Every structure is written in structure tokens, then in C-alpha cells.
Short mmCIF file of C-alpha atoms in Angstrom, two decimals:
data_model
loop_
_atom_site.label_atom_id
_atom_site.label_comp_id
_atom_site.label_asym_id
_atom_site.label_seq_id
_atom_site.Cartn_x
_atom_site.Cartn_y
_atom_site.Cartn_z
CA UNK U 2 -87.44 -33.24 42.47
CA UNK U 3 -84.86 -35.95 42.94
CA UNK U 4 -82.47 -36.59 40.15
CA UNK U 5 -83.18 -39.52 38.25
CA UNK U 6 -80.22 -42.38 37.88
CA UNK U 7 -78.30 -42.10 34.60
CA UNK U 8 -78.43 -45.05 32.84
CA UNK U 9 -75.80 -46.65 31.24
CA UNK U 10 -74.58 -46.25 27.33
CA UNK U 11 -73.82 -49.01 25.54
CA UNK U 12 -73.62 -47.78 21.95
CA UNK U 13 -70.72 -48.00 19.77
CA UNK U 14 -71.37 -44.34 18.12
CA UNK U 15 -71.14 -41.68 20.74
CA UNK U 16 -73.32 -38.41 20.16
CA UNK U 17 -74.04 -35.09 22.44
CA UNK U 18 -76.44 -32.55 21.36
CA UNK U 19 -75.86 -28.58 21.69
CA UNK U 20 -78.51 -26.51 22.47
CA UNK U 21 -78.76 -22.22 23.47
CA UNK U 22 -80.54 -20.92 26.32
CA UNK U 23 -84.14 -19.51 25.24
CA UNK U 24 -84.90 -15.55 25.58
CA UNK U 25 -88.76 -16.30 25.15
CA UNK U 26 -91.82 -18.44 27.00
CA UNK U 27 -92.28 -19.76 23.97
CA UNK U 28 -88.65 -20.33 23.01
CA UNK U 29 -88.18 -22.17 26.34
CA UNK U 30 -91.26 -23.89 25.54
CA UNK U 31 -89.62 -25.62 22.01
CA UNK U 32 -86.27 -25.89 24.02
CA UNK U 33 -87.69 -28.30 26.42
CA UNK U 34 -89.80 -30.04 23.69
CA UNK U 35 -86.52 -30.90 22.05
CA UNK U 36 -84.76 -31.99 25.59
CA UNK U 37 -87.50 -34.49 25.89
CA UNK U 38 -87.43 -35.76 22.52
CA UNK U 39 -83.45 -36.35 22.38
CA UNK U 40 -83.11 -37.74 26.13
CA UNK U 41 -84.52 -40.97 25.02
CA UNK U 42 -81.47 -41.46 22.66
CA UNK U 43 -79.25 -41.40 25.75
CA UNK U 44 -76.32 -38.72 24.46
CA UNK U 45 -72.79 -38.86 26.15
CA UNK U 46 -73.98 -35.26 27.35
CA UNK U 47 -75.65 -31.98 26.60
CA UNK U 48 -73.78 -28.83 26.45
CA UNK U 49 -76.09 -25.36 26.46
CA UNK U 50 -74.01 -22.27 25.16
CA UNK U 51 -73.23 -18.89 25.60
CA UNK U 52 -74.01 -15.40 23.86
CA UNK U 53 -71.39 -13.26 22.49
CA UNK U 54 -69.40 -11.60 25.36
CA UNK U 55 -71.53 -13.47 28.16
CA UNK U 56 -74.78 -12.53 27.40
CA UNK U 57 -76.94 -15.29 28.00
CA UNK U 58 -74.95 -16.46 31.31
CA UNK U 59 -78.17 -16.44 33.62
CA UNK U 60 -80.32 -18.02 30.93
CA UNK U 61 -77.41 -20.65 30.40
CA UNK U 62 -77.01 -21.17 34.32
CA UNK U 63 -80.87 -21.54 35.11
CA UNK U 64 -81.13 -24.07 32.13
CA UNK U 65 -78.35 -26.20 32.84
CA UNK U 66 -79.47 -26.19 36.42
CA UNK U 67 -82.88 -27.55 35.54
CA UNK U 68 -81.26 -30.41 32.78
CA UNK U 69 -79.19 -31.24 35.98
CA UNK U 70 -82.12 -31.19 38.02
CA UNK U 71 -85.09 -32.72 36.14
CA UNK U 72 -83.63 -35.09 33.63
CA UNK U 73 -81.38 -38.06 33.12
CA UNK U 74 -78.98 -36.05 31.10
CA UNK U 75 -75.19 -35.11 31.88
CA UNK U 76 -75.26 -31.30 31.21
CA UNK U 77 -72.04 -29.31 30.26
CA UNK U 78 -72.29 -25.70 30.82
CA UNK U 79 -70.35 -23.23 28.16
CA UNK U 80 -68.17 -20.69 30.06
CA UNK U 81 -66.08 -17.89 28.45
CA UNK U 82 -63.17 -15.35 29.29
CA UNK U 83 -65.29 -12.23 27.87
CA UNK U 84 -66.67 -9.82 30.50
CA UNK U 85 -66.23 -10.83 34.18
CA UNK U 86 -63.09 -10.76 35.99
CA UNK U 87 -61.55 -14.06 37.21
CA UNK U 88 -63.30 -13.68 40.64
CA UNK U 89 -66.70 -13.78 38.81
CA UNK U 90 -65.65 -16.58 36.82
CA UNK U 91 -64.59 -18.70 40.26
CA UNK U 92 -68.43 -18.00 41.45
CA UNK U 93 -69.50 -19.40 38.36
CA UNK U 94 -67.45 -22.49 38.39
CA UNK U 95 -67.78 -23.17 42.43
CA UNK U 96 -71.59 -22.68 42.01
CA UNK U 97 -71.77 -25.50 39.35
CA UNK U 98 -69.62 -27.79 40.94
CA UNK U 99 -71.82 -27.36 44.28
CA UNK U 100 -74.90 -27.95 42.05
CA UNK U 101 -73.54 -31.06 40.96
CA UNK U 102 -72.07 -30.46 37.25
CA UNK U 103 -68.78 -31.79 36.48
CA UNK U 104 -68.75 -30.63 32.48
CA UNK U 105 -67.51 -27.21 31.37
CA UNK U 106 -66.78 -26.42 28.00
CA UNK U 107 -63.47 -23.45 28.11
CA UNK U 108 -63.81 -21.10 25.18
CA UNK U 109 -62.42 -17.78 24.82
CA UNK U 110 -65.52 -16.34 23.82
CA UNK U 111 -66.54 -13.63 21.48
CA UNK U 112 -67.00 -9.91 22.02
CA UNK U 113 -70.80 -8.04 22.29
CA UNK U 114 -70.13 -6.21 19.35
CA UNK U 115 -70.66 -8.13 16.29
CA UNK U 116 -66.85 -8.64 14.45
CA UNK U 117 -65.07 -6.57 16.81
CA UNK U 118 -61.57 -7.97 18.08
CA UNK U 119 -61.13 -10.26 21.66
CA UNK U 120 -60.47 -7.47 24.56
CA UNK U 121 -59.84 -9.72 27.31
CA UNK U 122 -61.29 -8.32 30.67
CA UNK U 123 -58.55 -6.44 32.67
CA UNK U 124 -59.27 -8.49 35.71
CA UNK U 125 -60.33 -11.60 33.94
CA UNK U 126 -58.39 -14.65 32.53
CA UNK U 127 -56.60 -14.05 29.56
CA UNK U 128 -57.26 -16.77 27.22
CA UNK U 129 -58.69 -20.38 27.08
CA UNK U 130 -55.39 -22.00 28.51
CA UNK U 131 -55.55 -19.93 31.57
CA UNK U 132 -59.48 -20.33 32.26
CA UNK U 133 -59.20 -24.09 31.95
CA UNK U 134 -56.00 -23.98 34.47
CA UNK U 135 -58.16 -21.80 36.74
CA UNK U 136 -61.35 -24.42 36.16
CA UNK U 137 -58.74 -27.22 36.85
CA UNK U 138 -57.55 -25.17 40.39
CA UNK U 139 -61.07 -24.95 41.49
CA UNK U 140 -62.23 -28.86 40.98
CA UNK U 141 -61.75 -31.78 38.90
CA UNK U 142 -64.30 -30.86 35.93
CA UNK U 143 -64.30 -32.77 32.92
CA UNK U 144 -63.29 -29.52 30.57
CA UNK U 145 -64.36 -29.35 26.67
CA UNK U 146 -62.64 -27.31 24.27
CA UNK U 147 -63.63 -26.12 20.90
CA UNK U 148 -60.96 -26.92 17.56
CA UNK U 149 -61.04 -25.49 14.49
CA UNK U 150 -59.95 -28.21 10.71
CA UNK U 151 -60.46 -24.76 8.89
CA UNK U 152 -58.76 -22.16 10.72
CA UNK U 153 -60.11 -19.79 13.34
CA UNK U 154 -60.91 -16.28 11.39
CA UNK U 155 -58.79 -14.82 13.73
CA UNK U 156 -55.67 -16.73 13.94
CA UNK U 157 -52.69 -16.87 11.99
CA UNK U 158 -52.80 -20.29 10.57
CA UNK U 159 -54.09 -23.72 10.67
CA UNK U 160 -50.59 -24.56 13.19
CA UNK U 161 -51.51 -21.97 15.04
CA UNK U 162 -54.65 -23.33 16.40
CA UNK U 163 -53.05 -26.92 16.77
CA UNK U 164 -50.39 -25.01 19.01
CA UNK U 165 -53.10 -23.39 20.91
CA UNK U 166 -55.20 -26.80 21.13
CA UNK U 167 -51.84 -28.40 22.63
CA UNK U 168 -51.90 -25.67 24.84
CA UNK U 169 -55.23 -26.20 25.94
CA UNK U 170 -54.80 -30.11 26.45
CA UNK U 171 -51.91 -29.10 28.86
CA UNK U 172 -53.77 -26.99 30.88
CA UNK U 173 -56.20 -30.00 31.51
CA UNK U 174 -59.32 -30.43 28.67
CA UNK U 175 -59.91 -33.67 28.00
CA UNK U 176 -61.06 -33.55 24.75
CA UNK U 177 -62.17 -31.03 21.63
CA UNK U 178 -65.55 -30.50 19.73
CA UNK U 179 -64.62 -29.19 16.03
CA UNK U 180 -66.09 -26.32 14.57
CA UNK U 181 -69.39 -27.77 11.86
CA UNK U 182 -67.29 -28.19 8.92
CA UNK U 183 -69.00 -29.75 5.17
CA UNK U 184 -65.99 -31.48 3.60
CA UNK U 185 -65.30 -35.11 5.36
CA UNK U 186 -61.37 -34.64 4.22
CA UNK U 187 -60.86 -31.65 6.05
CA UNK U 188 -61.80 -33.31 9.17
CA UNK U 189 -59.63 -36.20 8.22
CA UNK U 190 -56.40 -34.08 7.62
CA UNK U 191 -57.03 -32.09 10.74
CA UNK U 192 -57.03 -34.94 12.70
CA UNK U 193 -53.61 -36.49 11.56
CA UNK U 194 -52.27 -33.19 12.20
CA UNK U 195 -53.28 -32.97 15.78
CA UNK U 196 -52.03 -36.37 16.11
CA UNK U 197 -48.46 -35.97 14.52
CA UNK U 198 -48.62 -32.62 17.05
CA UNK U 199 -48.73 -35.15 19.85
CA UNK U 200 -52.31 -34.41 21.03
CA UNK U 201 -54.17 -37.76 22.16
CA UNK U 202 -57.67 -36.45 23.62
CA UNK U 203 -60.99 -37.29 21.72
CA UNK U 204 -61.69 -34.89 18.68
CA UNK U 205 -65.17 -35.07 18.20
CA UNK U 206 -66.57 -33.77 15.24
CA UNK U 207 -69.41 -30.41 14.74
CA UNK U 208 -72.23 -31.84 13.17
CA UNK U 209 -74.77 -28.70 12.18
CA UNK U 210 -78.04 -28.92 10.16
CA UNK U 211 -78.77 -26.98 7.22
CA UNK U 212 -82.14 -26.98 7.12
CA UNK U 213 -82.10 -22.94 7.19
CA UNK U 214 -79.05 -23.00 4.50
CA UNK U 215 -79.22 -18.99 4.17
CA UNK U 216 -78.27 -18.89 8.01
CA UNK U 217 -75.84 -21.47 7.84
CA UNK U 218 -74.21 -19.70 5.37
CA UNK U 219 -73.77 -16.56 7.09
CA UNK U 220 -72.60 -18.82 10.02
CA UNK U 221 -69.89 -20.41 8.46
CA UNK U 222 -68.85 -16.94 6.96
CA UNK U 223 -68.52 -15.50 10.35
CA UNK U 224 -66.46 -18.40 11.72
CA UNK U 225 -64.85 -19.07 8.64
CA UNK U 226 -66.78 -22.61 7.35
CA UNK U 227 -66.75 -23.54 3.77
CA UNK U 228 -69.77 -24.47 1.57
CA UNK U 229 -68.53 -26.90 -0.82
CA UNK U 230 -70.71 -26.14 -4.20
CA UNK U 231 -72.41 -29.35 -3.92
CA UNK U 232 -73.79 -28.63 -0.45
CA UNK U 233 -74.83 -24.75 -2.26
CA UNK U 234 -76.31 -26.62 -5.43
CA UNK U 235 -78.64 -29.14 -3.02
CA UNK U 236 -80.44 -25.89 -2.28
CA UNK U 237 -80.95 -24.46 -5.47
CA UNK U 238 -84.82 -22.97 -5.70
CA UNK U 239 -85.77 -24.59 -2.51
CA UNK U 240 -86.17 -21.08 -0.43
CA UNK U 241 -89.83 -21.82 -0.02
CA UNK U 242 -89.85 -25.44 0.36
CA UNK U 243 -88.77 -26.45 3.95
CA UNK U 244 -90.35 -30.54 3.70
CA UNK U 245 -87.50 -31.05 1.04
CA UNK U 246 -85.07 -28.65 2.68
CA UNK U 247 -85.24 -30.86 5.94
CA UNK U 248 -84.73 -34.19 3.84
CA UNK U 249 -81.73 -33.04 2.00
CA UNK U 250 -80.37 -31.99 5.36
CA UNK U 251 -81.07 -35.22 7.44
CA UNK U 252 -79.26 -36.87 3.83
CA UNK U 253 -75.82 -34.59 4.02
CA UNK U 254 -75.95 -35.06 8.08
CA UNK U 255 -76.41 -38.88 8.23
CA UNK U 256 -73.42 -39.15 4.95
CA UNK U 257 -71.32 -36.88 6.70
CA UNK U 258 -70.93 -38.88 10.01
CA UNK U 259 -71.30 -42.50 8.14
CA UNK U 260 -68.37 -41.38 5.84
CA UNK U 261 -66.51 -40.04 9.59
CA UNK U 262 -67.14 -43.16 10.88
CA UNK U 263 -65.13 -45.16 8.12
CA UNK U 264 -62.37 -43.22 9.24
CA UNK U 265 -62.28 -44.20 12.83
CA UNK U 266 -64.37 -40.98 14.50
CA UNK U 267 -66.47 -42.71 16.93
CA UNK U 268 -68.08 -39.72 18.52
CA UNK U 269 -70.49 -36.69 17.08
CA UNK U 270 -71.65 -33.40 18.59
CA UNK U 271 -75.06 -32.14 16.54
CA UNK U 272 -75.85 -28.80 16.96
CA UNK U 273 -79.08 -28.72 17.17
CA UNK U 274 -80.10 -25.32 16.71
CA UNK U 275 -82.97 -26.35 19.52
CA UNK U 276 -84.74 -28.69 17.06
CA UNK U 277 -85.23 -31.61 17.98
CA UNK U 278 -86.76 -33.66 15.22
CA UNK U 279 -84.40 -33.47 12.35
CA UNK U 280 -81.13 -34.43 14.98
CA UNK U 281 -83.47 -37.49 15.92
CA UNK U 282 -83.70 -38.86 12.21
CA UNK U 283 -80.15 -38.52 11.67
CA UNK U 284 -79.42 -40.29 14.89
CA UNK U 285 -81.42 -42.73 14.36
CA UNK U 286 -80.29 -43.66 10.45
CA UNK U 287 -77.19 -44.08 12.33
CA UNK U 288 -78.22 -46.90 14.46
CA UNK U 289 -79.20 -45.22 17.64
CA UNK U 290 -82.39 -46.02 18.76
CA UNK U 291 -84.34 -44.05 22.12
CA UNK U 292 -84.44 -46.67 25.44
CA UNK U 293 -86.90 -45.88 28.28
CA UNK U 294 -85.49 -43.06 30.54
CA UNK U 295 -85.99 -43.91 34.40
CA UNK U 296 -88.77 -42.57 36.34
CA UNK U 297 -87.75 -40.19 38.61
CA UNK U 298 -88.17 -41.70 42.20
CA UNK U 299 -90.03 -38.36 43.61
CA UNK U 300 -93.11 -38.63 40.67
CA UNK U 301 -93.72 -42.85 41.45
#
């Protein structure tokens, strides 16, 4: 199948969807029922992510090969330090660029086992600094780092990260997706921090759903998210009730970025959680509306 021409984007608010790799026929089924619903609303890009400690990296490979291949979209492939040495890594980022993807996003990554602390592999790159400067040796990628307005659990402070972010902007990313966080302010001071810390890149704030609010909860507890009270009290006795569970969400989502936007953010990353229709709604309260997508030359 030839790859259809991207089209251009012409909308003031910028958005890029996250989805995870599927484990099931029918999983991959729903996955590329929300692709196809979202490609419409012509995102900056797609990113598809990673399991803990590189567990999904075939599944993540073979389904941003087939966005690259069979859609309109630009896809950005997650790639982490955990569990492969740095010659395993170089495959991994050769055979991408050779596929045609020019989007990685550089994490550290987490370990297999559930809380345990960051081993980095003995052969492997050390930290997120050092796989973006070996990304950056390898070819020009466009390379996406994650940031963190509420502290990493693991680091020392809130200066901390920012050091590490500069340190990451040196090595070469070009700009940062934030962590989801619930309280508008927090994203606000975080940015004038990184700013006054001389970093310049986009920050482009982590937009999640809460339609399942007992999973985002435990989420945000394992990466260290607040839940203002408010957002907790909107889900009072709703348990069984998913129709209002998914309006309340679309509401907080679509607030949360209009408030963003009065403060300058002009760009959003929804995790989608691989459905599609609630990140549609919110997108399009916000203005952005689906155009045709091109038909691929090879089908016509």
C-alpha cells in the first residue's frame, strides 16, 4: 500500500493522541477503530507507547509500522533505556528511520517489576540524556521527552526534574509532553519555571480521561498525580453509571485545556487510553473539526 500524502494543518490548537499497542484480536480490533475515528481530526502526530521494562516493543514496532504505512498520520514511536543494551537500541532506531519515521519519544522507562527501582542495563544507555544523544548520533529524529509539574515519584524535587529536562533539551529533544496533571495552576507554575531555567522547547500538556476514575486514580498514585477533591467529588455514587461518567469527563477535559489555552498553551497531548470517542468530543468542543483524509493512491 502506498502511503497516502499528509495533508496540511491549519488549526490554531495543536493536539496528538497517545495510544498502547494491543495484546488481543480484539484489542487491535478497538485500537484501529479509534485510529480511524481520530485521523479525520488531523493531530500534529500519534505516539504508541511502551510496557514497563520493554515489554510491548514488537507490538509497539508492528503498530507504528502499519500507522506509518496505511494512514495519513505522523507516528512517534516510544523507546526506553530498560532492557536491551545500546546495540539493540541502535537496531531499533536505524530500523525506524529506514521505515520512514522521524518521531521518537526518549524516556527512561520503567522496570518489569511493578515499583521496583530503575536498574539501567549494563550494556545499555544510562539515562534519557544519553539515549536521546545516541538517537541524535544515529539520524536527525524529531525526539519527544516526557516532564513532570508534580514531581517524578522518584526524584528528589521539582528542580530536579527541570535540571534533568535541561539536560534532555541539550542532548537534542525538541520539545516535552507533561505528565496528565488535574490542577490548571500547576501546569502554569511549571511552565514559568522551565522558562526562568532557560528551557525554550514546546511544553505540551498530558491531557487523560477519567472516564474509569478508579483507574485513574491508581494511575496518578503510581506516578505521583493529584486528585483535587473536586475532580474526587464529580464521581461520587457514579460507579455504575458510565453515560454520566463519560459526560463529566468530556466536561473536566474540554475546561482543562480551554482554561490552558487562556494561558498561552497552544498544544495538547490526550491520552487516549485507545478510545476514541470521548477524545473526539473534547476535540471537537474545542474547535477542531475532522477534514476528509486523502485516498490512498494504491485503493483509486
Amino acid at each position: 500500500m502506498t502511503k497516502a500524502q499528509k495533508p496540511e494543518r491549519t488549526e490554531r490548537t495543536k493536539v496528538s493522541f497517545e495510544f498502547f499497542p494491543p495484546k488481543t484480536p480484539e484489542m487491535e480490533e478497538t485500537l484501529w477503530k479509534s485510529i480511524r475515528r481520530l485521523e479525520p481530526l488531523r493531530p500534529e502526530f500519534v505516539s504508541v507507547t511502551y510496557g514497563a521494562g520493554g515489554s510491548t516493543r514488537e507490538r509497539t514496532h508492528a503498530t507504528v509500522k502499519r500507522i506509518h504505512d496505511e494512514t495519513t498520520l505522523e507516528p512517534v514511536a516510544h523507546l526506553t533505556c530498560v532492557g536491551a543494551s545500546r546495540a539493540e537500541v541502535d537496531e531499533v532506531i536505524r530500523a525506524y528511520w529506514a521505515a520512514g519515521i522521524r518521531h521518537i519519544v526518549a524516556l527512561r522507562g520503567d522496570m518489569p517489576e511493578l515499583g521496583a527501582p530503575y536498574k539501567p542495563h549494563p550494556e545499555g544507555y544510562q539515562s534519557t540524556p544519553e539515549l536521546i544523544e545516541g538517537i541524535r548520533r544515529i539520524a536527525d529524529f524529531d525526539v519527544i521527552v516526557s516532564a513532570y509539574p508534580e514531581k517524578h515519584p522518584e526524584s528528589a524535587s521539582l528542580e530536579a526534574d527541570i535540571e534533568l529536562l535541561k539536560r534532555k533539551v541539550d542532548a537534542g529533544a525538541t520539545r516535552a509532553i507533561t505528565q496528565f496533571v488535574f490542577d490548571t495552576e500547576k501546569h502554569v507554575r511549571f511552565l514559568e519555571k522551565v522558562r526562568k531555567a532557560g528551557i525554550e522547547v514546546p511544553i505540551v500538556p498530558g491531557i487523560m480521561p477519567t472516564t474509569n476514575f478508579k483507574g485513574t486514580k491508581r494511575m496518578a498514585e503510581r506516578c505521583g498525580a493529584s486528585i483535587p477533591k473536586w475532580l474526587e467529588d464529580y464521581y461520587i455514587g457514579l460507579d455504575d453509571d458510565l453515560g454520566t461518567r463519560k459526560l463529566i469527563s468530556a466536561y473536566v477535559a474540554a475546561e482543562q485545556v480551554n482554561r490552558l489555552r487562556a494561558y498561552g498553551f497552544d498544544r495538547f497531548h490526550f491520552y487516549t487510553l485507545n478510545q476514541a470517542d470521548l477524545t473526539f468530543a473534547i476535540c471537537h468542543v474545542l474547535g477542531l473539526r475532522p477534514q476528509s483524509v486523502p485516498a490512498d493512491p494504491a485503493t483509486v
